[in-house]
Amino acid sequence: MLSRSAERLYWLARYLERTENIARQVNVHMNLLMDLPKDVEMGWQHLIQINGCKDAFYSRYSSSQERNVTRFLLTDSTHPGSLLSSLSFARENIRTSRELMPDEAWRQVNELYLYSNKQIDAIINRRSRVLFLNEILEGCQRFNGLLSGYMSHDNAYRFIRLGRNIERADMTTRILELGSILLSEARSPSARQYENILWMNILQSLNALLMYRRHVRSRIKDDDVLNYLLLDEALPRSVNCCLFEMADAIKSLPNHNRLPEKLAELQDYVKLIDTRQTTQTQLRVILDHLQSRLGVLHAQIAQHWFLNSTQDQIQSSPKTEEQNSA
Amino acid sequence: MSSIWENYKTDNAYDELMFAEYQPRAVSHTLCQYLNTLNREDIDKRKTAAELAILEMGITFTVYSDEGNIDRAWPFDIIPRIIDAREWKIIDKGLKQRLTALNCFISDVYDQQTFIKENLIPREIISSSKNFRKECVGIKPKHNVWANICGTDLVRDKDGIMYVLEDNLRVPSGVSYMLENRIITKRVFPELLQDIEILPIDDYPTQLHEMLCSIAPNPNGKPQIAVLTPGIYNSAYFEHAYLAQQMGAQLVEGGDLIVDDDDCVYMRTIEGHEKVDVIYRRIDDDFLDPEVFRKDSILGVPGLMRAWKAGNVALANAPGAGVADDKVVYAYVPEMIRYYLNEEPILPNVETYLCSDPAHLDYVLKHLAELVVKPANESGGYGMLVGPHATAKEVEAFRKVVMGNPRNYIAQPTLAISTSPTLCKNKLEPRHIDLRPFILQGENTFVTAGGLTRVALKKGSLVVNSSQGGGSKDTWIINMETN
């Protein structure tokens, strides 16, 4: 397949995964706030924090109240990391890759985009926001299901798997960061009472609550949750599982050179993490490390297969996320 | 409840569906009767359904405007245009005959030039044509076919006869819209399509694929086929992507291709360089190869002409095929049919006056206000005069233009091109239409059953061009013998 097509499919999958993940975050955060009493110091600013977009947010809005944060994260088209921007980048990438996919895949993304564009005003109110977010989650799942059922599991599909899982692994580390931020801050005694609810919601945001109960079979405890979400070998959104998916896709791709070894090193690194031995500060360092290692992995993928870095020397660096979303 | 046919008045022109007020032609009887059972509300629902389908399927005309990614939905009228299969059989034959003769002519132009030597066309017309490519002299594409894909524009005049208005032999577009129009119609009028036998059109991508395979340099094995697009900013990008997808071909841009020292064309893939055998190019000659044509072009592939001349890659359409896509050359097509095929033309040309001919020029200058005058080499309706719709001042200004460069102008009588009922605010009104069938020629020749019907959505307008507010309709070739 063309290098250009490989790159577009990879980004298509990343943007769509990101779309879904933003919807998850907002959904779960909303539920969490509804569970907690008003005096617990948990606010919307944490969503901005874990997504690493504080500067971008405060350059547009003065306060982190619900209305501003949800608008910024969901429908603000001036923010390239918003749900609507991600969805629209995904749509542009699939529009230019239509010859590689079943037609239904394009229609699914296109319809989801058209739908979202109509809902811009509706998301202000909580009730219609819930409906909107559900529609997004279902739409993204339909897309994944459609590809898994209709599309040849060939190289094109492998690049989609690669993009989806690198984005997913990154998002899981960010959601865990949310947990670590909240726990390491000086908390009031009342907040401490609600730690269980917090961890439950984190599990829920990754659709992992029931799986946790079945597989871990213990009460919800912070280090158990962390270990489960980082290391479990069967849960689709655990970091370990995402890395496995990537390794599996990469090993069947041509010209992968030493990439499988590098990925194996990363898998070993993850396997050695034991959250029972770490402090909250150490945990945050680990999560930071994971994120930057995933960034390096992305650069290696781009260098191996994508057009700009491999053959053309017109652009010296691989197409970065910023360039892609510009 | 009032009928959507209320006050349907055909004007001076031939109407494709109606003889006179409320008198459907035999071929459109079932459709008209069916439309009669719908009230305005019903029809509005169908219209909304069609618009929704167009949006969801992402059928766009201009993908990108200057401001960014604003896509314009394809303008579509739900009321189909109908042609009797018996008439179509003749048109189909006429189109094949015409393209065959045109390809004989192009081969001749780049080879012996007997047509010119026998004074059947003035040499000057060919040597002054900007689409004549001296680089192509002596080349023999497979099956001697230069124009593999042709979109011929047909119009029906007041006399009910279908005339050829022009042949598009460079990079004709519109076929994807023809295919999508049918898909939408199936969604909008499923019950109607059950009752009427309409010739299918959905085999076009298969036929195109077969034609492209038939011109591959090496007929053994499965040729690697690529559709070469100028990219997402081209107004026909949707079509390029659509056709590549439907054929299972690679959609490539110039930057994806490279011509190596062995004069073969390769794609840059994740596995390294992969050889390409056939390129369906949707880029004009001028931009195809900066080594040969425009040096500043970045859309094409350096060395592509080298690879083509060496016979290592097939290009459809072949470079230089546009020499027959000239409104002056058009006037000589009937003569080509007689000369090369020894047959009488089945489809007539519109009467054409060549301003390069002194007697014709004299007539044209005397009758400017009644004629349509067109430059020989422009497309998209630019720089032309429609006499009856022009002011006296415009006519006089054009007189000077024509006299300044007679070679570049032709004139034709203003046709009353036919109309077809079209939905205008919940009511049917006659609107002028044309038809662009697509003809493929490789080892075999194939014509689409019908084609793309374009419709001038503005009342009285004769301009059907999509970029100038035109729309389109589904075209039904109906088999009356079994209906």
PDB file of C-alpha atoms in Angstrom, chain A residues 77-313:
ATOM      1  CA  SER A  77     -13.560  24.294  16.564  1.00  0.00           C
ATOM      2  CA  THR A  78     -10.719  26.702  17.374  1.00  0.00           C
ATOM      3  CA  HIS A  79      -9.247  24.056  19.689  1.00  0.00           C
ATOM      4  CA  PRO A  80      -7.598  21.340  17.565  1.00  0.00           C
ATOM      5  CA  GLY A  81      -7.911  18.846  20.426  1.00  0.00           C
ATOM      6  CA  SER A  82     -11.688  19.152  20.786  1.00  0.00           C
ATOM      7  CA  LEU A  83     -14.000  16.279  20.003  1.00  0.00           C
ATOM      8  CA  LEU A  84     -15.449  18.051  16.987  1.00  0.00           C
ATOM      9  CA  SER A  85     -12.005  18.966  15.629  1.00  0.00           C
ATOM     10  CA  SER A  86     -10.781  15.390  16.067  1.00  0.00           C
ATOM     11  CA  LEU A  87     -13.854  14.051  14.361  1.00  0.00           C
ATOM     12  CA  SER A  88     -13.437  16.475  11.515  1.00  0.00           C
ATOM     13  CA  PHE A  89      -9.740  15.497  11.069  1.00  0.00           C
ATOM     14  CA  ALA A  90     -10.802  11.856  11.093  1.00  0.00           C
ATOM     15  CA  ARG A  91     -13.341  12.644   8.393  1.00  0.00           C
ATOM     16  CA  GLU A  92     -10.771  14.406   6.230  1.00  0.00           C
ATOM     17  CA  ASN A  93      -8.434  11.452   6.526  1.00  0.00           C
ATOM     18  CA  ILE A  94     -11.077   8.916   5.628  1.00  0.00           C
ATOM     19  CA  ARG A  95     -12.356  11.073   2.795  1.00  0.00           C
ATOM     20  CA  THR A  96      -8.933  10.789   1.209  1.00  0.00           C
ATOM     21  CA  SER A  97      -8.665   7.050   1.905  1.00  0.00           C
ATOM     22  CA  ARG A  98     -12.019   5.926   0.603  1.00  0.00           C
ATOM     23  CA  GLU A  99     -10.525   3.575  -1.938  1.00  0.00           C
ATOM     24  CA  LEU A 100      -9.046   1.464   0.873  1.00  0.00           C
ATOM     25  CA  MET A 101     -12.098   0.912   2.983  1.00  0.00           C
ATOM     26  CA  PRO A 102     -15.614  -0.397   2.796  1.00  0.00           C
ATOM     27  CA  ASP A 103     -17.968   2.382   1.773  1.00  0.00           C
ATOM     28  CA  GLU A 104     -19.953   2.018   4.994  1.00  0.00           C
ATOM     29  CA  ALA A 105     -16.895   3.151   6.956  1.00  0.00           C
ATOM     30  CA  TRP A 106     -16.870   6.516   5.239  1.00  0.00           C
ATOM     31  CA  ARG A 107     -20.606   6.918   5.669  1.00  0.00           C
ATOM     32  CA  GLN A 108     -20.394   6.072   9.354  1.00  0.00           C
ATOM     33  CA  VAL A 109     -17.809   8.770  10.014  1.00  0.00           C
ATOM     34  CA  ASN A 110     -19.497  11.271   7.728  1.00  0.00           C
ATOM     35  CA  GLU A 111     -22.880  10.785   9.389  1.00  0.00           C
ATOM     36  CA  LEU A 112     -21.348  11.052  12.839  1.00  0.00           C
ATOM     37  CA  TYR A 113     -19.697  14.301  11.805  1.00  0.00           C
ATOM     38  CA  LEU A 114     -22.892  15.749  10.329  1.00  0.00           C
ATOM     39  CA  TYR A 115     -24.782  14.738  13.451  1.00  0.00           C
ATOM     40  CA  SER A 116     -22.208  16.326  15.775  1.00  0.00           C
ATOM     41  CA  ASN A 117     -22.252  19.550  13.832  1.00  0.00           C
ATOM     42  CA  LYS A 118     -25.982  19.838  14.460  1.00  0.00           C
ATOM     43  CA  GLN A 119     -25.570  19.256  18.189  1.00  0.00           C
ATOM     44  CA  ILE A 120     -23.209  22.119  18.931  1.00  0.00           C
ATOM     45  CA  ASP A 121     -25.787  24.088  20.900  1.00  0.00           C
ATOM     46  CA  ALA A 122     -27.458  21.081  22.462  1.00  0.00           C
ATOM     47  CA  ILE A 123     -24.424  20.072  24.514  1.00  0.00           C
ATOM     48  CA  ILE A 124     -24.864  23.039  26.878  1.00  0.00           C
ATOM     49  CA  ASN A 125     -27.592  21.264  28.709  1.00  0.00           C
ATOM     50  CA  ARG A 126     -26.657  18.120  30.621  1.00  0.00           C
ATOM     51  CA  ARG A 127     -29.508  15.961  29.467  1.00  0.00           C
ATOM     52  CA  SER A 128     -28.924  16.442  25.752  1.00  0.00           C
ATOM     53  CA  ARG A 129     -25.171  16.258  26.345  1.00  0.00           C
ATOM     54  CA  VAL A 130     -25.583  12.742  27.725  1.00  0.00           C
ATOM     55  CA  LEU A 131     -27.481  11.720  24.612  1.00  0.00           C
ATOM     56  CA  PHE A 132     -24.878  13.315  22.381  1.00  0.00           C
ATOM     57  CA  LEU A 133     -21.967  11.584  24.111  1.00  0.00           C
ATOM     58  CA  ASN A 134     -23.695   8.219  23.926  1.00  0.00           C
ATOM     59  CA  GLU A 135     -24.275   8.688  20.235  1.00  0.00           C
ATOM     60  CA  ILE A 136     -20.565   9.458  19.743  1.00  0.00           C
ATOM     61  CA  LEU A 137     -19.452   6.419  21.732  1.00  0.00           C
ATOM     62  CA  GLU A 138     -21.823   4.166  19.844  1.00  0.00           C
ATOM     63  CA  GLY A 139     -20.862   5.679  16.509  1.00  0.00           C
ATOM     64  CA  CYS A 140     -17.166   5.076  17.128  1.00  0.00           C
ATOM     65  CA  GLN A 141     -17.854   1.526  18.246  1.00  0.00           C
ATOM     66  CA  ARG A 142     -19.994   0.932  15.157  1.00  0.00           C
ATOM     67  CA  PHE A 143     -17.072   2.089  13.041  1.00  0.00           C
ATOM     68  CA  ASN A 144     -14.670  -0.303  14.735  1.00  0.00           C
ATOM     69  CA  GLY A 145     -17.142  -3.160  14.514  1.00  0.00           C
ATOM     70  CA  LEU A 146     -17.794  -2.427  10.884  1.00  0.00           C
ATOM     71  CA  LEU A 147     -14.122  -2.571  10.023  1.00  0.00           C
ATOM     72  CA  SER A 148     -13.590  -5.720  11.998  1.00  0.00           C
ATOM     73  CA  GLY A 149     -16.490  -7.360  10.180  1.00  0.00           C
ATOM     74  CA  TYR A 150     -16.128  -5.926   6.680  1.00  0.00           C
ATOM     75  CA  MET A 151     -12.538  -5.003   6.032  1.00  0.00           C
ATOM     76  CA  SER A 152      -9.753  -7.345   5.026  1.00  0.00           C
ATOM     77  CA  HIS A 153      -7.374  -7.668   7.928  1.00  0.00           C
ATOM     78  CA  ASP A 154      -4.490  -6.621   5.727  1.00  0.00           C
ATOM     79  CA  ASN A 155      -1.799  -3.953   5.995  1.00  0.00           C
ATOM     80  CA  ALA A 156      -4.343  -1.146   5.735  1.00  0.00           C
ATOM     81  CA  TYR A 157      -6.170  -2.616   8.706  1.00  0.00           C
ATOM     82  CA  ARG A 158      -2.893  -3.026  10.607  1.00  0.00           C
ATOM     83  CA  PHE A 159      -2.198   0.691  10.343  1.00  0.00           C
ATOM     84  CA  ILE A 160      -5.647   1.376  11.723  1.00  0.00           C
ATOM     85  CA  ARG A 161      -4.970  -0.967  14.645  1.00  0.00           C
ATOM     86  CA  LEU A 162      -1.636   0.736  15.193  1.00  0.00           C
ATOM     87  CA  GLY A 163      -3.139   4.220  15.285  1.00  0.00           C
ATOM     88  CA  ARG A 164      -6.048   3.187  17.459  1.00  0.00           C
ATOM     89  CA  ASN A 165      -3.933   1.453  20.074  1.00  0.00           C
ATOM     90  CA  ILE A 166      -1.200   4.025  20.425  1.00  0.00           C
ATOM     91  CA  GLU A 167      -3.859   6.652  21.007  1.00  0.00           C
ATOM     92  CA  ARG A 168      -5.728   4.360  23.379  1.00  0.00           C
ATOM     93  CA  ALA A 169      -2.635   3.554  25.447  1.00  0.00           C
ATOM     94  CA  ASP A 170      -1.855   7.241  25.733  1.00  0.00           C
ATOM     95  CA  MET A 171      -5.394   8.011  26.868  1.00  0.00           C
ATOM     96  CA  THR A 172      -5.349   5.289  29.501  1.00  0.00           C
ATOM     97  CA  THR A 173      -2.221   6.803  31.030  1.00  0.00           C
ATOM     98  CA  ARG A 174      -3.914  10.201  31.070  1.00  0.00           C
ATOM     99  CA  ILE A 175      -6.975   8.874  32.813  1.00  0.00           C
ATOM    100  CA  LEU A 176      -4.776   7.205  35.412  1.00  0.00           C
ATOM    101  CA  GLU A 177      -3.059  10.527  35.844  1.00  0.00           C
ATOM    102  CA  LEU A 178      -6.395  11.985  36.806  1.00  0.00           C
ATOM    103  CA  GLY A 179      -6.554   9.467  39.623  1.00  0.00           C
ATOM    104  CA  SER A 180      -3.055  10.198  40.768  1.00  0.00           C
ATOM    105  CA  ILE A 181      -3.585  13.967  40.701  1.00  0.00           C
ATOM    106  CA  LEU A 182      -6.648  13.720  42.855  1.00  0.00           C
ATOM    107  CA  LEU A 183      -5.045  11.374  45.306  1.00  0.00           C
ATOM    108  CA  SER A 184      -1.802  13.206  45.716  1.00  0.00           C
ATOM    109  CA  GLU A 185      -3.387  16.571  46.351  1.00  0.00           C
ATOM    110  CA  ALA A 186      -4.091  17.539  49.875  1.00  0.00           C
ATOM    111  CA  ARG A 187      -7.550  16.209  50.319  1.00  0.00           C
ATOM    112  CA  SER A 188     -10.202  17.023  52.790  1.00  0.00           C
ATOM    113  CA  PRO A 189     -11.420  14.132  54.927  1.00  0.00           C
ATOM    114  CA  SER A 190     -14.729  14.239  53.103  1.00  0.00           C
ATOM    115  CA  ALA A 191     -13.004  13.701  49.770  1.00  0.00           C
ATOM    116  CA  ARG A 192     -11.204  10.687  51.190  1.00  0.00           C
ATOM    117  CA  GLN A 193     -14.536   9.057  51.824  1.00  0.00           C
ATOM    118  CA  TYR A 194     -15.294   9.192  48.147  1.00  0.00           C
ATOM    119  CA  GLU A 195     -12.080   7.658  46.839  1.00  0.00           C
ATOM    120  CA  ASN A 196     -13.922   4.488  45.970  1.00  0.00           C
ATOM    121  CA  ILE A 197     -16.365   6.392  43.869  1.00  0.00           C
ATOM    122  CA  LEU A 198     -13.492   8.080  42.098  1.00  0.00           C
ATOM    123  CA  TRP A 199     -11.780   4.793  41.212  1.00  0.00           C
ATOM    124  CA  MET A 200     -15.041   3.277  40.204  1.00  0.00           C
ATOM    125  CA  ASN A 201     -15.555   6.092  37.781  1.00  0.00           C
ATOM    126  CA  ILE A 202     -12.074   5.719  36.398  1.00  0.00           C
ATOM    127  CA  LEU A 203     -12.779   2.072  35.728  1.00  0.00           C
ATOM    128  CA  GLN A 204     -16.067   3.043  34.191  1.00  0.00           C
ATOM    129  CA  SER A 205     -14.486   5.603  31.918  1.00  0.00           C
ATOM    130  CA  LEU A 206     -12.541   2.730  30.375  1.00  0.00           C
ATOM    131  CA  ASN A 207     -15.578   0.442  30.374  1.00  0.00           C
ATOM    132  CA  ALA A 208     -13.636  -1.745  32.761  1.00  0.00           C
ATOM    133  CA  LEU A 209     -15.708  -1.817  35.937  1.00  0.00           C
ATOM    134  CA  LEU A 210     -17.466  -5.120  35.363  1.00  0.00           C
ATOM    135  CA  MET A 211     -14.307  -6.703  33.989  1.00  0.00           C
ATOM    136  CA  TYR A 212     -12.425  -5.559  37.049  1.00  0.00           C
ATOM    137  CA  ARG A 213     -14.948  -7.151  39.325  1.00  0.00           C
ATOM    138  CA  ARG A 214     -14.809 -10.417  37.391  1.00  0.00           C
ATOM    139  CA  HIS A 215     -11.053 -10.630  36.996  1.00  0.00           C
ATOM    140  CA  VAL A 216      -9.600  -8.934  40.050  1.00  0.00           C
ATOM    141  CA  ARG A 217     -12.348 -10.060  42.378  1.00  0.00           C
ATOM    142  CA  SER A 218     -11.417  -7.699  45.123  1.00  0.00           C
ATOM    143  CA  ARG A 219     -12.988  -4.519  46.384  1.00  0.00           C
ATOM    144  CA  ILE A 220     -12.077  -1.384  44.485  1.00  0.00           C
ATOM    145  CA  LYS A 221      -8.671  -0.342  45.749  1.00  0.00           C
ATOM    146  CA  ASP A 222      -6.370   2.235  44.175  1.00  0.00           C
ATOM    147  CA  ASP A 223      -3.306   0.081  43.582  1.00  0.00           C
ATOM    148  CA  ASP A 224      -5.357  -2.853  42.326  1.00  0.00           C
ATOM    149  CA  VAL A 225      -7.102  -0.589  39.861  1.00  0.00           C
ATOM    150  CA  LEU A 226      -3.817   0.888  38.697  1.00  0.00           C
ATOM    151  CA  ASN A 227      -2.229  -2.512  38.242  1.00  0.00           C
ATOM    152  CA  TYR A 228      -5.247  -3.778  36.407  1.00  0.00           C
ATOM    153  CA  LEU A 229      -5.410  -0.852  33.989  1.00  0.00           C
ATOM    154  CA  LEU A 230      -1.688  -0.896  33.309  1.00  0.00           C
ATOM    155  CA  LEU A 231      -0.911  -4.596  33.200  1.00  0.00           C
ATOM    156  CA  ASP A 232      -3.921  -6.760  32.490  1.00  0.00           C
ATOM    157  CA  GLU A 233      -3.362  -8.898  29.438  1.00  0.00           C
ATOM    158  CA  ALA A 234      -6.970  -9.229  28.355  1.00  0.00           C
ATOM    159  CA  LEU A 235      -8.608  -5.847  28.952  1.00  0.00           C
ATOM    160  CA  PRO A 236      -8.678  -3.942  25.621  1.00  0.00           C
ATOM    161  CA  ARG A 237      -7.887  -0.593  27.208  1.00  0.00           C
ATOM    162  CA  SER A 238      -5.082  -1.642  29.531  1.00  0.00           C
ATOM    163  CA  VAL A 239      -1.718  -0.234  28.479  1.00  0.00           C
ATOM    164  CA  ASN A 240      -0.224  -3.696  28.260  1.00  0.00           C
ATOM    165  CA  CYS A 241      -2.993  -4.927  26.006  1.00  0.00           C
ATOM    166  CA  CYS A 242      -2.659  -1.913  23.693  1.00  0.00           C
ATOM    167  CA  LEU A 243       1.077  -2.586  23.402  1.00  0.00           C
ATOM    168  CA  PHE A 244       0.373  -6.207  22.606  1.00  0.00           C
ATOM    169  CA  GLU A 245      -2.071  -5.178  19.844  1.00  0.00           C
ATOM    170  CA  MET A 246       0.549  -2.880  18.380  1.00  0.00           C
ATOM    171  CA  ALA A 247       3.248  -5.520  18.496  1.00  0.00           C
ATOM    172  CA  ASP A 248       0.912  -7.953  16.811  1.00  0.00           C
ATOM    173  CA  ALA A 249       0.125  -5.489  14.002  1.00  0.00           C
ATOM    174  CA  ILE A 250       3.745  -4.450  13.551  1.00  0.00           C
ATOM    175  CA  LYS A 251       5.141  -7.956  13.277  1.00  0.00           C
ATOM    176  CA  SER A 252       3.079  -8.553  10.115  1.00  0.00           C
ATOM    177  CA  LEU A 253       3.989  -5.248   8.478  1.00  0.00           C
ATOM    178  CA  PRO A 254       6.796  -5.122   5.925  1.00  0.00           C
ATOM    179  CA  ASN A 255      10.084  -3.311   6.599  1.00  0.00           C
ATOM    180  CA  HIS A 256       9.639  -3.093  10.348  1.00  0.00           C
ATOM    181  CA  ASN A 257      13.377  -3.499  10.950  1.00  0.00           C
ATOM    182  CA  ARG A 258      14.043  -3.346  14.679  1.00  0.00           C
ATOM    183  CA  LEU A 259      10.693  -1.919  15.707  1.00  0.00           C
ATOM    184  CA  PRO A 260       9.388  -5.157  17.285  1.00  0.00           C
ATOM    185  CA  GLU A 261      12.421  -5.240  19.604  1.00  0.00           C
ATOM    186  CA  LYS A 262      11.856  -1.640  20.655  1.00  0.00           C
ATOM    187  CA  LEU A 263       8.239  -2.400  21.363  1.00  0.00           C
ATOM    188  CA  ALA A 264       9.236  -5.475  23.373  1.00  0.00           C
ATOM    189  CA  GLU A 265      11.478  -3.269  25.512  1.00  0.00           C
ATOM    190  CA  LEU A 266       8.528  -0.990  26.193  1.00  0.00           C
ATOM    191  CA  GLN A 267       6.371  -3.981  27.090  1.00  0.00           C
ATOM    192  CA  ASP A 268       9.038  -5.172  29.532  1.00  0.00           C
ATOM    193  CA  TYR A 269       9.193  -1.735  31.087  1.00  0.00           C
ATOM    194  CA  VAL A 270       5.449  -1.747  31.653  1.00  0.00           C
ATOM    195  CA  LYS A 271       5.467  -5.247  33.086  1.00  0.00           C
ATOM    196  CA  LEU A 272       7.963  -4.214  35.736  1.00  0.00           C
ATOM    197  CA  ILE A 273       5.786  -1.431  37.057  1.00  0.00           C
ATOM    198  CA  ASP A 274       4.405  -2.391  40.425  1.00  0.00           C
ATOM    199  CA  THR A 275       2.102   0.243  41.767  1.00  0.00           C
ATOM    200  CA  ARG A 276       2.183  -1.360  45.207  1.00  0.00           C
ATOM    201  CA  GLN A 277       5.749  -0.168  45.583  1.00  0.00           C
ATOM    202  CA  THR A 278       5.328   3.367  44.272  1.00  0.00           C
ATOM    203  CA  THR A 279       4.364   6.623  45.825  1.00  0.00           C
ATOM    204  CA  GLN A 280       1.908   8.923  44.115  1.00  0.00           C
ATOM    205  CA  THR A 281       4.765  11.113  42.901  1.00  0.00           C
ATOM    206  CA  GLN A 282       6.611   8.140  41.485  1.00  0.00           C
ATOM    207  CA  LEU A 283       3.436   7.022  39.761  1.00  0.00           C
ATOM    208  CA  ARG A 284       3.107  10.349  38.026  1.00  0.00           C
ATOM    209  CA  VAL A 285       6.682  10.076  36.830  1.00  0.00           C
ATOM    210  CA  ILE A 286       5.979   6.597  35.455  1.00  0.00           C
ATOM    211  CA  LEU A 287       2.901   7.804  33.610  1.00  0.00           C
ATOM    212  CA  ASP A 288       4.868  10.745  32.186  1.00  0.00           C
ATOM    213  CA  HIS A 289       7.532   8.325  31.013  1.00  0.00           C
ATOM    214  CA  LEU A 290       4.995   6.120  29.358  1.00  0.00           C
ATOM    215  CA  GLN A 291       3.545   9.056  27.484  1.00  0.00           C
ATOM    216  CA  SER A 292       6.888  10.232  26.172  1.00  0.00           C
ATOM    217  CA  ARG A 293       7.898   6.688  25.192  1.00  0.00           C
ATOM    218  CA  LEU A 294       4.674   6.384  23.224  1.00  0.00           C
ATOM    219  CA  GLY A 295       5.656   9.625  21.517  1.00  0.00           C
ATOM    220  CA  VAL A 296       9.009   8.127  20.535  1.00  0.00           C
ATOM    221  CA  LEU A 297       7.246   5.034  19.259  1.00  0.00           C
ATOM    222  CA  HIS A 298       5.047   7.226  17.081  1.00  0.00           C
ATOM    223  CA  ALA A 299       8.094   8.920  15.575  1.00  0.00           C
ATOM    224  CA  GLN A 300       9.591   5.527  14.791  1.00  0.00           C
ATOM    225  CA  ILE A 301       6.421   4.354  13.089  1.00  0.00           C
ATOM    226  CA  ALA A 302       6.373   7.515  10.979  1.00  0.00           C
ATOM    227  CA  GLN A 303      10.007   7.066  10.059  1.00  0.00           C
ATOM    228  CA  HIS A 304       9.518   3.472   8.978  1.00  0.00           C
ATOM    229  CA  TRP A 305       6.502   3.769   6.777  1.00  0.00           C
ATOM    230  CA  PHE A 306       5.262   7.252   6.095  1.00  0.00           C
ATOM    231  CA  LEU A 307       6.054   9.258   3.034  1.00  0.00           C
ATOM    232  CA  ASN A 308       7.673  12.423   4.280  1.00  0.00           C
ATOM    233  CA  SER A 309      10.341  10.918   6.474  1.00  0.00           C
ATOM    234  CA  THR A 310      11.212   7.811   4.483  1.00  0.00           C
ATOM    235  CA  GLN A 311      11.622   8.860   0.875  1.00  0.00           C
ATOM    236  CA  ASP A 312      10.953  12.522   0.278  1.00  0.00           C
ATOM    237  CA  GLN A 313      13.359  14.819   1.938  1.00  0.00           C
TER     238      GLN A 313
END
